[in-house]
Coordinates of C-alpha atoms in Angstrom, one line a residue:
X16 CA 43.2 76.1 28.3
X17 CA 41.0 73.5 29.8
X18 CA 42.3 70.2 29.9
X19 CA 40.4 67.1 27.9
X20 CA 38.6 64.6 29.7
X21 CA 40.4 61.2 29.4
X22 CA 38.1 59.1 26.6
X23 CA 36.1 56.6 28.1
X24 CA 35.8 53.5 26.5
X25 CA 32.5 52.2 25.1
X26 CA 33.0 49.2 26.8
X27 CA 32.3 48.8 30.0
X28 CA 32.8 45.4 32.1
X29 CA 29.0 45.2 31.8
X30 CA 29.4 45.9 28.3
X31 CA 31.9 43.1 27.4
X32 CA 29.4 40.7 29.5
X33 CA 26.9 41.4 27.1
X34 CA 29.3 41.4 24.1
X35 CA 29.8 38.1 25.0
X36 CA 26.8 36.8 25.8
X37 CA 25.8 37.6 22.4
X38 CA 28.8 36.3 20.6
X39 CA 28.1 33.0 22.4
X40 CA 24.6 33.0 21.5
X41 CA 25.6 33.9 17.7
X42 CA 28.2 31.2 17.7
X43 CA 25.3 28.5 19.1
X44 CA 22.6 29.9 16.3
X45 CA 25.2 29.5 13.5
X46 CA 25.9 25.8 15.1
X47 CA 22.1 25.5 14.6
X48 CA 22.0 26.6 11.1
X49 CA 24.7 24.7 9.9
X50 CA 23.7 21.3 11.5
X51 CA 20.1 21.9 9.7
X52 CA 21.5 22.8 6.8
X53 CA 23.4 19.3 7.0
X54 CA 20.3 17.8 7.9
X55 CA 19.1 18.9 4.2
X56 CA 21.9 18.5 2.2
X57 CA 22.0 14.6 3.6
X58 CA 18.0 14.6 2.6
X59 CA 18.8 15.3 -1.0
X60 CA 21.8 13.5 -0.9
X61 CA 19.4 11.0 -0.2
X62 CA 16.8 11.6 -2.7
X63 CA 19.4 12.2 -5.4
X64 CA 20.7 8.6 -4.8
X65 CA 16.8 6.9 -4.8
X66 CA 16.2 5.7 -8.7
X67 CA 12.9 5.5 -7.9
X68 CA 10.8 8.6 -8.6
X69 CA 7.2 9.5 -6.9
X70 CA 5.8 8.5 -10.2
X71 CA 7.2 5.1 -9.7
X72 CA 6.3 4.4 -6.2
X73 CA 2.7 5.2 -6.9
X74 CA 3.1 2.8 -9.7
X75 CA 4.2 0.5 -7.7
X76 CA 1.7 1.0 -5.2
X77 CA -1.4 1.4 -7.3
X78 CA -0.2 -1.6 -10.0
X79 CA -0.9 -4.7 -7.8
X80 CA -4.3 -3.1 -6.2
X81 CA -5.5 -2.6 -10.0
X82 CA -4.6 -5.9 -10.9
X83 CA -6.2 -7.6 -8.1
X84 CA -9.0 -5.8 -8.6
X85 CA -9.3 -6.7 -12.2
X86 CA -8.9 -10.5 -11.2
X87 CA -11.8 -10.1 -9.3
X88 CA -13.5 -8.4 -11.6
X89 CA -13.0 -11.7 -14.0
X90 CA -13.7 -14.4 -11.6
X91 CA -16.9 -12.8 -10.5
X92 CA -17.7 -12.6 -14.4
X93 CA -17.2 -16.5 -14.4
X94 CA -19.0 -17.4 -11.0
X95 CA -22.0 -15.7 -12.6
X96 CA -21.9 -17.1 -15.4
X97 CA -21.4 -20.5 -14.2
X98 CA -24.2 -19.7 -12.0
X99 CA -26.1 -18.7 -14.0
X100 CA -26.2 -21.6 -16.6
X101 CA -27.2 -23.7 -13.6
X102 CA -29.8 -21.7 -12.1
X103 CA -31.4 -19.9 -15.0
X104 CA -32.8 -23.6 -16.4
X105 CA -34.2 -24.4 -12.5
X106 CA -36.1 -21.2 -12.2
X107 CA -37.9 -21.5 -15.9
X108 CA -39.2 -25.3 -15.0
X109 CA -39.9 -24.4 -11.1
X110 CA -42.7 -22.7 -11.7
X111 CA -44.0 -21.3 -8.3
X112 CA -41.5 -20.7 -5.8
X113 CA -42.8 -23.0 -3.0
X114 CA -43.2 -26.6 -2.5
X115 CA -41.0 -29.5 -3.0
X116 CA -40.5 -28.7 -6.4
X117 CA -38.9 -25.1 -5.2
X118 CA -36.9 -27.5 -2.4
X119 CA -35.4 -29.6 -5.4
X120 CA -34.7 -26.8 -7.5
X121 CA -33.1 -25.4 -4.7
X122 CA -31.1 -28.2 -3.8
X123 CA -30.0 -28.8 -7.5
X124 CA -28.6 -25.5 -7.7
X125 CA -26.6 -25.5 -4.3
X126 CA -25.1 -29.0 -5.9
X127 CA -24.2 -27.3 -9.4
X128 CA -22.5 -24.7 -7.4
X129 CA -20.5 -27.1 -5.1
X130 CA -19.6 -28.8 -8.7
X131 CA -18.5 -25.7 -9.6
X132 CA -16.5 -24.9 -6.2
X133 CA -15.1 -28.5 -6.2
X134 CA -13.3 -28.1 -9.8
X135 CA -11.9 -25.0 -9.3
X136 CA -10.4 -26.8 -5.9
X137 CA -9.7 -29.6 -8.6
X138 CA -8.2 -27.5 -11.2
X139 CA -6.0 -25.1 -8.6
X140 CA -4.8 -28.8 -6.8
X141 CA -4.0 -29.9 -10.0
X142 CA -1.4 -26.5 -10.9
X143 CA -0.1 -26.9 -7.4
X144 CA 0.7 -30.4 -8.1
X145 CA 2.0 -29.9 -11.4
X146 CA 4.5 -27.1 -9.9
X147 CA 5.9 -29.5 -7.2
X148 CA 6.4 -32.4 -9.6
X149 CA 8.7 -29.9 -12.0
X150 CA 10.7 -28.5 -8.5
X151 CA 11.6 -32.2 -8.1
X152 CA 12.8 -32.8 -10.8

């Protein structure tokens, strides 16, 4: 009858090294997981807790750059026509554009549109003032 070899084990020293080594670098990878999956829970967290929605903030964004454009819009709509009232009459009666007739014409109109400038200065002073004289109060 022969005698059985004695079982070695699977695990040799260089074996359990490696076992090791690799439960070590498991442990460190789950680590990693878990603190990114933190990372994303906290983001939507987060998110969750912010009323506003991207809808809104592009609302909010787009809502003041609309309106400021439309204010322009207007006051260029007014600048021409004021303008136009006094430059329009100027150019029918100057007849040819040279001279010192053109050079009055000319000058006429940069004065209507200083009157112009000088009232809205007026007008705006005027709003200012008023707003002060109610804080006072």
């Amino acid at each position: 009858m022969a005698t059985a070899k004695p079982v070695q084990s699977a695990h040799t020293p260089d074996t359990n090294e490696k076992l090791a080594n690799l439960d070590n670098t498991t442990k460190e990878t789950v680590q990693r997981i878990d603190k990114v999956n933190n990372k994303i829970t906290d983001l939507r967290e987060q998110r969750m807790r912010d009323p506003d929605t991207l809808g809104d903030k592009a609302f909010k964004l787009a809502f003041p750059a609309l309106i400021g454009m439309v204010a322009g819009k207007a006051f260029q709509s007014v600048w021409n026509l004021v303008t136009k009232k006094c430059i329009e009459p100027e150019r029918r009666r100057s007849g040819p554009q040279t001279g010192p007739a053109h050079e009055r014409a000319v000058r006429r109109r940069i004065r209507c549109v200083q009157h112009s400038r000088d009232h809205v200065f007026r007008q705006a002073h005027a709003v200012d003032r008023g707003r002060l004289q109610r804080k006072r109060k």
